[in-house]
Coordinates of N, CA, C and O in Angstrom, one line a residue:
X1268 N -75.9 27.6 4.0 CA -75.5 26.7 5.0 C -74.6 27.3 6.1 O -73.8 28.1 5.9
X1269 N -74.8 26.8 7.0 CA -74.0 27.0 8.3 C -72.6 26.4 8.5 O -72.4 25.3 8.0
X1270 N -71.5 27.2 9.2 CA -70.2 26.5 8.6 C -70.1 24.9 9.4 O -69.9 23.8 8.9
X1271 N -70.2 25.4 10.8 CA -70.4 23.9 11.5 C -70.5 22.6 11.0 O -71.6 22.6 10.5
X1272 N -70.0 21.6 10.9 CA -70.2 20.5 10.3 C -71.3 19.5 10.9 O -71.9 18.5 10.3
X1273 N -71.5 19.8 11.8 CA -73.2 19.1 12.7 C -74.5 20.1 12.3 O -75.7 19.8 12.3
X1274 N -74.0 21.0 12.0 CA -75.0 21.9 11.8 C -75.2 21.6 9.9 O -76.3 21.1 9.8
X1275 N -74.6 21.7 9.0 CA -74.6 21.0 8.2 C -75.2 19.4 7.9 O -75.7 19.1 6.8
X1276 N -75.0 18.6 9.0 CA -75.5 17.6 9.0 C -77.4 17.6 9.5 O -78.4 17.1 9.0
X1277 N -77.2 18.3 10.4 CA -79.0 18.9 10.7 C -79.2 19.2 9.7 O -80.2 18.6 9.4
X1278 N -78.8 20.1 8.4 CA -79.8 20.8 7.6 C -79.8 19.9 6.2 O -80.6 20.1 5.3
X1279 N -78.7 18.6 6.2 CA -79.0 18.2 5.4 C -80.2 17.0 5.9 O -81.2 16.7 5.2
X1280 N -80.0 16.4 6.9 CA -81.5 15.4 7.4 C -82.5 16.5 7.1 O -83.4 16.2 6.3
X1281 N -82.6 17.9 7.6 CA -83.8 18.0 7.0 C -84.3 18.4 5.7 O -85.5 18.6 5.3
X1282 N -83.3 18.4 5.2 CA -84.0 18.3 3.2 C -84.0 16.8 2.5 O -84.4 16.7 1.3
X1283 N -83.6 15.7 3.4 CA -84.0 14.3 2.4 C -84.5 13.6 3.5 O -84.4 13.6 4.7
X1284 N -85.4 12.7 2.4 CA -86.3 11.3 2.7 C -85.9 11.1 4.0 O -84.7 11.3 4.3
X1285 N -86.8 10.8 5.1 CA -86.7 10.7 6.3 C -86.2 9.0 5.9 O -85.4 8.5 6.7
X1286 N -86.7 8.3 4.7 CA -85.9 7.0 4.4 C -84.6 6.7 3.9 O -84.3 5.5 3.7
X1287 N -83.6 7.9 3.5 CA -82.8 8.1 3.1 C -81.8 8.9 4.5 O -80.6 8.9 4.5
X1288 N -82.5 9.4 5.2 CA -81.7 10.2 6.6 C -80.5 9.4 7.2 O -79.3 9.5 6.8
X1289 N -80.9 8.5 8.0 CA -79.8 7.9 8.4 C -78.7 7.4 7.7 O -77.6 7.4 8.3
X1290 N -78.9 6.9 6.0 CA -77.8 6.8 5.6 C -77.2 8.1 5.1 O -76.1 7.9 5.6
X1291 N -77.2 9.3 4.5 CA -77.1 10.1 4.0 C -76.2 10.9 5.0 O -75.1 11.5 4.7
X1292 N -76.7 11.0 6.5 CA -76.3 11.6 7.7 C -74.8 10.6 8.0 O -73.8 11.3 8.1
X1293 N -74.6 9.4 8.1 CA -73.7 8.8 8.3 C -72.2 9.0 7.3 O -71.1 9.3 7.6
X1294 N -72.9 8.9 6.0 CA -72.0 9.0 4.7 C -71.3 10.5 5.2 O -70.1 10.5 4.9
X1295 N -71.6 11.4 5.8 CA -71.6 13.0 6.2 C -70.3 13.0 7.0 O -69.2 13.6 7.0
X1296 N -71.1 12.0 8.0 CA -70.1 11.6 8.9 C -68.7 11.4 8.4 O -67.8 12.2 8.8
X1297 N -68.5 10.5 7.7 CA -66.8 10.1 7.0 C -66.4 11.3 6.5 O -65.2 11.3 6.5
X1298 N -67.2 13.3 5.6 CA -66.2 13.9 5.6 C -66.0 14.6 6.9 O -65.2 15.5 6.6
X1299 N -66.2 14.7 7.8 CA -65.8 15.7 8.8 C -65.1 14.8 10.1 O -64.6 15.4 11.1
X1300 N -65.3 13.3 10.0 CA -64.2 12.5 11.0 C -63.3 11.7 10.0 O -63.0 10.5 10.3
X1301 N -62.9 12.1 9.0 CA -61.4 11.6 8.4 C -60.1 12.2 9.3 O -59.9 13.3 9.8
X1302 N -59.2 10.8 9.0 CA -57.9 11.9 9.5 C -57.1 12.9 8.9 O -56.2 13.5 9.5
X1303 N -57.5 13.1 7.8 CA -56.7 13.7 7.4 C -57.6 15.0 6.4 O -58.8 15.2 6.7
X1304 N -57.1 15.8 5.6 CA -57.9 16.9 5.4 C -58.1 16.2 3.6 O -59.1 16.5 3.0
X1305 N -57.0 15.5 3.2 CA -57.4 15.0 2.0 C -58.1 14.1 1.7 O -58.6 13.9 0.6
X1306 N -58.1 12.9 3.2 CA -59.4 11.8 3.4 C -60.8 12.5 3.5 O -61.8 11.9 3.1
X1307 N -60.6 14.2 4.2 CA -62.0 14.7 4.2 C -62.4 14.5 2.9 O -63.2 13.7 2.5
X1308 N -61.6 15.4 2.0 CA -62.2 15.8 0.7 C -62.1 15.0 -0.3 O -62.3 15.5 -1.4
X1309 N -61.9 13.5 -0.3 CA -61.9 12.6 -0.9 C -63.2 11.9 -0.4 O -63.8 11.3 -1.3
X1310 N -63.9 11.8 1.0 CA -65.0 11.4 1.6 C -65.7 12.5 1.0 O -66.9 12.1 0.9
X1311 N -65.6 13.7 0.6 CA -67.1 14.5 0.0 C -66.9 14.3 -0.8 O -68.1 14.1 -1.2
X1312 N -66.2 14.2 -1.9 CA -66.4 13.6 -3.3 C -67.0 12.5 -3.4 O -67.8 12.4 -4.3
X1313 N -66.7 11.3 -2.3 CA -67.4 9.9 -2.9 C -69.1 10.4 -2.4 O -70.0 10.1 -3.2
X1314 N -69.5 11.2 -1.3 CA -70.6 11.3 -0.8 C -71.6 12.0 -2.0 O -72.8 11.7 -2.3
X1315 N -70.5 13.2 -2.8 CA -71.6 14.2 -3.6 C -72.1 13.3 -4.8 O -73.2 13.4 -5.4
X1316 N -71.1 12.3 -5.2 CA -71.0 11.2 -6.4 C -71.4 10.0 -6.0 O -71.2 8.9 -6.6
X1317 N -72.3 10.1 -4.9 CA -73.5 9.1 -4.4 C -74.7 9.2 -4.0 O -75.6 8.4 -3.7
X1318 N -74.8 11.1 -4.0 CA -76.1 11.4 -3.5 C -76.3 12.8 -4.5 O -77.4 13.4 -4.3
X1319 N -75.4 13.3 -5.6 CA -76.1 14.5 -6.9 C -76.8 14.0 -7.2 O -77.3 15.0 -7.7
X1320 N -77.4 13.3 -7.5 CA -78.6 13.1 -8.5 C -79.8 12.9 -7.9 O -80.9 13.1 -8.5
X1321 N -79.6 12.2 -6.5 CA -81.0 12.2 -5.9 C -81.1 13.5 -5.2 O -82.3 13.7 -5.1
X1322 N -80.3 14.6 -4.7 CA -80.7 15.2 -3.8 C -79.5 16.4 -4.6 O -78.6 16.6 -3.8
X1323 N -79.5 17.0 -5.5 CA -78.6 18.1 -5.8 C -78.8 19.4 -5.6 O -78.2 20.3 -6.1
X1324 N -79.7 19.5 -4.8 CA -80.1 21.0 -3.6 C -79.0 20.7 -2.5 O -78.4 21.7 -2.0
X1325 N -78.5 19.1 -1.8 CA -78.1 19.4 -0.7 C -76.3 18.9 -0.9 O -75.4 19.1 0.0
X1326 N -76.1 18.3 -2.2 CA -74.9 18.7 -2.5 C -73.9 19.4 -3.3 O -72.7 19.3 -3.5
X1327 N -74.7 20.1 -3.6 CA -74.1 21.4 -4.5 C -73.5 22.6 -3.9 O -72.6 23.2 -4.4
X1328 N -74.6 22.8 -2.3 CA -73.9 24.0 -1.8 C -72.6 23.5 -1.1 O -71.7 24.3 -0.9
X1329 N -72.4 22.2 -0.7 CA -71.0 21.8 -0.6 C -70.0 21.7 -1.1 O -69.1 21.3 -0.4
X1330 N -69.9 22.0 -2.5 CA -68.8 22.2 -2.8 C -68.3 23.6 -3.2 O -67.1 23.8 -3.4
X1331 N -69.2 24.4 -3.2 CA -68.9 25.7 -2.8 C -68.9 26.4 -1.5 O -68.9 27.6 -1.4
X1332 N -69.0 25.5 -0.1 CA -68.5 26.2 1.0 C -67.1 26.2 1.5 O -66.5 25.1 2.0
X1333 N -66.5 27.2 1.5 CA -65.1 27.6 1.6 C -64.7 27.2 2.9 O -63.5 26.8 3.1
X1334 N -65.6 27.2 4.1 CA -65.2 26.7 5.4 C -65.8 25.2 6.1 O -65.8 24.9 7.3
X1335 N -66.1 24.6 5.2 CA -65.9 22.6 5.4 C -65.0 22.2 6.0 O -65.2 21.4 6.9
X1336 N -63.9 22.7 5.7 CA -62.4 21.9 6.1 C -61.7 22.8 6.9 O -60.6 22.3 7.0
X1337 N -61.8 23.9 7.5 CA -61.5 25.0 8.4 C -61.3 24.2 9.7 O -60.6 24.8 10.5
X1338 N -61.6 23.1 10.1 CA -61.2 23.1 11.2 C -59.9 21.6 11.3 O -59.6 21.0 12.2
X1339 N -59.6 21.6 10.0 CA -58.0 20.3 9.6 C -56.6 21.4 9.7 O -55.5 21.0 9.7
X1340 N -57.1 22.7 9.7 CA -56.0 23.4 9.6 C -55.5 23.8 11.5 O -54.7 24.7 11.7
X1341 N -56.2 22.9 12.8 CA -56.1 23.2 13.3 C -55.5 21.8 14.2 O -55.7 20.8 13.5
X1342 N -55.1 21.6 15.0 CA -54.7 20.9 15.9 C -55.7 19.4 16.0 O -56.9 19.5 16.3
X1343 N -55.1 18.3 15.8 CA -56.4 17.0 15.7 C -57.3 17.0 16.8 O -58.5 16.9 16.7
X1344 N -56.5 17.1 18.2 CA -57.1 17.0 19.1 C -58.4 18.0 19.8 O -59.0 17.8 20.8
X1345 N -58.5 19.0 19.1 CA -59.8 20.1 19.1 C -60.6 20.0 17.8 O -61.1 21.0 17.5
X1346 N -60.7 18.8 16.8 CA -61.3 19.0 15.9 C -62.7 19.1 16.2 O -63.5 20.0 16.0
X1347 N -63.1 17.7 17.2 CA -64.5 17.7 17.4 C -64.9 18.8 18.2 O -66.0 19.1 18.4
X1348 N -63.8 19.6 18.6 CA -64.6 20.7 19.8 C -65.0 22.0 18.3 O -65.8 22.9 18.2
X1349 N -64.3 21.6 17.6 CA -64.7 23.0 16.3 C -65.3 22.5 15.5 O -65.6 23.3 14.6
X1350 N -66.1 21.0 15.1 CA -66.9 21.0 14.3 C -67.8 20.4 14.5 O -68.5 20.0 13.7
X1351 N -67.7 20.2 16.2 CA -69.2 20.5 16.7 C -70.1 21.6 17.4 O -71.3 21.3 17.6
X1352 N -69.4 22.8 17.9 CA -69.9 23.7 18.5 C -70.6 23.6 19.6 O -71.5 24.3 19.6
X1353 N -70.4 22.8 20.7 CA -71.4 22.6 21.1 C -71.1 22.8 22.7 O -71.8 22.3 23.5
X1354 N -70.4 23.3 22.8 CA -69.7 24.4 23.9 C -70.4 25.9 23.6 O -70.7 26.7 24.5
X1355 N -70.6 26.1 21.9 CA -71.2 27.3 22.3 C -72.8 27.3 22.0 O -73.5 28.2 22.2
X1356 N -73.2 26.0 21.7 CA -74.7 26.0 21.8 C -75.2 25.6 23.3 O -76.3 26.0 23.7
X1357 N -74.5 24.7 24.2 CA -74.5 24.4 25.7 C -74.9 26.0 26.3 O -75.8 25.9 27.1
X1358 N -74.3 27.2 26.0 CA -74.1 28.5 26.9 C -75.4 28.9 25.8 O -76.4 29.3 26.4
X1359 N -75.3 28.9 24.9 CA -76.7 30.0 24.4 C -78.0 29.3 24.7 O -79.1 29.8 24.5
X1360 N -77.7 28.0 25.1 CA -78.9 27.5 26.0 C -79.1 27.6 27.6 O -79.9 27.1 28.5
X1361 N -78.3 28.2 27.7 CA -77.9 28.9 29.1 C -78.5 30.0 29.3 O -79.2 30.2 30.3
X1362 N -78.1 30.7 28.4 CA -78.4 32.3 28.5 C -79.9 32.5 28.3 O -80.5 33.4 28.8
X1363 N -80.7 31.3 27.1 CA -82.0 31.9 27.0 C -82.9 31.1 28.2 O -84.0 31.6 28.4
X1364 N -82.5 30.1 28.9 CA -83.0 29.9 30.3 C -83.2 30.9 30.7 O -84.3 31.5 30.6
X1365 N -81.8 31.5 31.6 CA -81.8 32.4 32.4 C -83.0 33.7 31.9 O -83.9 34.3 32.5
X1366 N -82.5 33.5 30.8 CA -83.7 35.2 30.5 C -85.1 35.0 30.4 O -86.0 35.6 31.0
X1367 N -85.1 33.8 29.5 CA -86.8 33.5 30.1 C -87.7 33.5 31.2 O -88.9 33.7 31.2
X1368 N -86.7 33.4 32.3 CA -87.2 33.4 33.8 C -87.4 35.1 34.0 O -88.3 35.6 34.6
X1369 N -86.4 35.7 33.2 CA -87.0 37.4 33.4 C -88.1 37.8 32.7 O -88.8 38.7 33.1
X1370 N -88.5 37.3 31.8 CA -89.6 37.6 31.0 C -89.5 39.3 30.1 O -90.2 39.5 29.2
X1371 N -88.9 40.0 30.5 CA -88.6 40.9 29.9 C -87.6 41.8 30.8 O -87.3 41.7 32.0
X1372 N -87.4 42.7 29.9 CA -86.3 43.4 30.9 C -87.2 45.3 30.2 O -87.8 45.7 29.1
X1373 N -86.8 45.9 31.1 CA -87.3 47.3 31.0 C -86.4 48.3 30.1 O -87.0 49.3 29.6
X1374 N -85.6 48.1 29.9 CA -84.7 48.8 28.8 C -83.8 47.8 28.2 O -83.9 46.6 28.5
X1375 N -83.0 48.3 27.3 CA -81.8 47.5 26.2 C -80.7 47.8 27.6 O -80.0 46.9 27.6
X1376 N -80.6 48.3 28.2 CA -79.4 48.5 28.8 C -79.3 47.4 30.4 O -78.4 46.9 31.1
X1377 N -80.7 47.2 30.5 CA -80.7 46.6 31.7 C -80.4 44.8 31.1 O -79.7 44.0 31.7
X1378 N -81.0 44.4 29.9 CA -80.5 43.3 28.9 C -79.4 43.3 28.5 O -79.2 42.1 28.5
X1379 N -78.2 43.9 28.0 CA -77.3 44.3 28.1 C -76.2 43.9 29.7 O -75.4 43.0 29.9
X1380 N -76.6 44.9 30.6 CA -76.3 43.8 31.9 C -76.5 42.5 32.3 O -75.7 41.7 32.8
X1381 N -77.3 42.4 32.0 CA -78.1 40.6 32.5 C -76.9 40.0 32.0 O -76.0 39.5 32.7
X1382 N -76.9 40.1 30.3 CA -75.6 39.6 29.7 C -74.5 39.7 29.9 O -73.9 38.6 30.0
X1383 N -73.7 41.0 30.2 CA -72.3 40.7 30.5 C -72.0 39.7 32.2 O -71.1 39.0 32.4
X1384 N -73.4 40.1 33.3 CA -73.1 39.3 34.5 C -73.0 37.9 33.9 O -72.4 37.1 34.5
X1385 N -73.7 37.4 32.6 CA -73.9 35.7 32.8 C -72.6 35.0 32.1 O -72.0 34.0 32.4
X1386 N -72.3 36.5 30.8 CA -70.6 36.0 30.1 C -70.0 35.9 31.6 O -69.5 34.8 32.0
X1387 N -70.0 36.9 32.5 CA -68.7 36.9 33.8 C -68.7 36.0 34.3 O -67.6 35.5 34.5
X1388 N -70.1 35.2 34.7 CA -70.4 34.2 35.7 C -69.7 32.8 35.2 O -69.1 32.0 35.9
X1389 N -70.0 32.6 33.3 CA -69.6 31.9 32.8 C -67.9 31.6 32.6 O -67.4 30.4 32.6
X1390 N -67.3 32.7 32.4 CA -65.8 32.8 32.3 C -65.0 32.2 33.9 O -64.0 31.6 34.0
X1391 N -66.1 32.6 34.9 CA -65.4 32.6 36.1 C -65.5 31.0 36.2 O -64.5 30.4 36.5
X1392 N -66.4 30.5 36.1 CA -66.6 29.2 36.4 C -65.8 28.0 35.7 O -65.2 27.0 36.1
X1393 N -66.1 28.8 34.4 CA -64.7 27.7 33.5 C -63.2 28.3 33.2 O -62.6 27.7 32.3
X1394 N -62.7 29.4 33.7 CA -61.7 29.8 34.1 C -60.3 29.1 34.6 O -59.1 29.6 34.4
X1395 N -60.5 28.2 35.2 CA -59.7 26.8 35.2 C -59.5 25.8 34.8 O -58.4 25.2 35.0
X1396 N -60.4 25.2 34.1 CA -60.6 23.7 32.8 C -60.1 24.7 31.7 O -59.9 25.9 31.4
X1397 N -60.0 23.0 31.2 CA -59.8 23.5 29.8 C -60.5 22.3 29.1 O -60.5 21.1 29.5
X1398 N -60.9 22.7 28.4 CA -61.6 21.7 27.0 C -60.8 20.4 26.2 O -59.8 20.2 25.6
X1399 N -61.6 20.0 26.5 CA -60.8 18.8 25.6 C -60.2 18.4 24.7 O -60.7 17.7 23.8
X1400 N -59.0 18.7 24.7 CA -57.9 18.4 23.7 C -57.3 19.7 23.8 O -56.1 19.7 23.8
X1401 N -58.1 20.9 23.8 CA -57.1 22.2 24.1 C -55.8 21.9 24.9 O -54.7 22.2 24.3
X1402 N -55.7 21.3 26.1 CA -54.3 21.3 26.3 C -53.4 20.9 25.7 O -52.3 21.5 25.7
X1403 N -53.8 19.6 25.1 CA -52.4 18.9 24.4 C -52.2 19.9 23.4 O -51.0 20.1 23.1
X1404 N -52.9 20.6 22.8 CA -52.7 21.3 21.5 C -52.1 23.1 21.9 O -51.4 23.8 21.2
X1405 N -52.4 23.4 23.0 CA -51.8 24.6 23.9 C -51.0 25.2 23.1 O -51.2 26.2 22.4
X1406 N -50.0 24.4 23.2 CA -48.4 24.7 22.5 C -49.0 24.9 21.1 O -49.3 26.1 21.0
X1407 N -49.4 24.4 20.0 CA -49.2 24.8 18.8 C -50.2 25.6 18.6 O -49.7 26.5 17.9
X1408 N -51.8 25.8 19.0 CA -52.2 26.8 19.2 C -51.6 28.3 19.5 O -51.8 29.1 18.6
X1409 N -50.9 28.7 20.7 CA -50.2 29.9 20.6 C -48.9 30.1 19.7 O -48.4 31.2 19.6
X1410 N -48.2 28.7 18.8 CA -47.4 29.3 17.7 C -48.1 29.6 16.5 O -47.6 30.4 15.6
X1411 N -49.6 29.1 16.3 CA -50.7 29.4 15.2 C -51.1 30.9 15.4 O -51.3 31.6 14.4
X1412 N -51.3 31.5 16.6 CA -51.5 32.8 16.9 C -50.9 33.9 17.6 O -51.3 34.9 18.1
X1413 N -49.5 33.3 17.6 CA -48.3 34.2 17.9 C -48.2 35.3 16.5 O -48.2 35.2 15.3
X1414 N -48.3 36.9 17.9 CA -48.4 37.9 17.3 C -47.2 38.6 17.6 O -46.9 38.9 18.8
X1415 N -46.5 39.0 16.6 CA -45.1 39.4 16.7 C -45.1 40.8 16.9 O -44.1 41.4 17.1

């Protein structure tokens, strides 16, 4: 499984009953938008102890993934931007546009360029925003990765 918590929810719709999807996907939902990190893991306990027995391929590898709750250790207001990724799936659907339109490139080195101009083009453009919730969280972010 994938650490992402949407991406997680993708791969569990696609291993159950397309008549079971929507609720199963929802239930999903309560562990990764609780407020708290102990409402998460009290929300995957009631979820795994509602759905092991019908489906124990897709909750079993949950309670052995170590990075589920990786993103409660971080600031409330960036949770959804870390456990949905979707800032970095937005740009890698970016990048394989753009290259599609080349259809191939003549060496590794000339693909290689294409890429660092589209990271440049991309840094330059959002170079001034910031992401939603990153600001308010600014401040504790750089005490979380203050390097002495």
């Amino acid at each position: 499984y994938q650490t992402c918590c949407v991406h997680l929810s993708r791969t569990i719709a696609h291993k159950v009953r397309v008549s079971d999807r929507a609720e199963i996907c929802e239930d999903f939902k309560s562990v990764y938008r609780a407020e708290s990190l102990e409402m998460g893991q009290q929300a995957l306990h009631s979820f795994i102890e509602k759905w092991k027995s019908k489906y124990p391929k897709v909750t079993k590898p949950l309670l052995n993934n170590p990075y589920l709750f990786t993103f409660y250790r971080f600031p409330k207001s960036i949770w959804r931007s870390i456990y949905s990724t979707n800032l970095i799936e937005s740009f890698n659907k970016q990048i394989k546009k753009y290259s599609k339109r080349k259809e191939q490139f003549p060496n590794e080195e000339s693909l290689e360029r294409f890429l660092v101009s589209q990271f440049d083009q991309y840094n330059q453009r959002f170079a001034t925003r910031c992401h939603i919730g990153f600001d308010q969280a600014r401040a504790e972010l750089q005490m979380m990765f203050k390097t002495n």
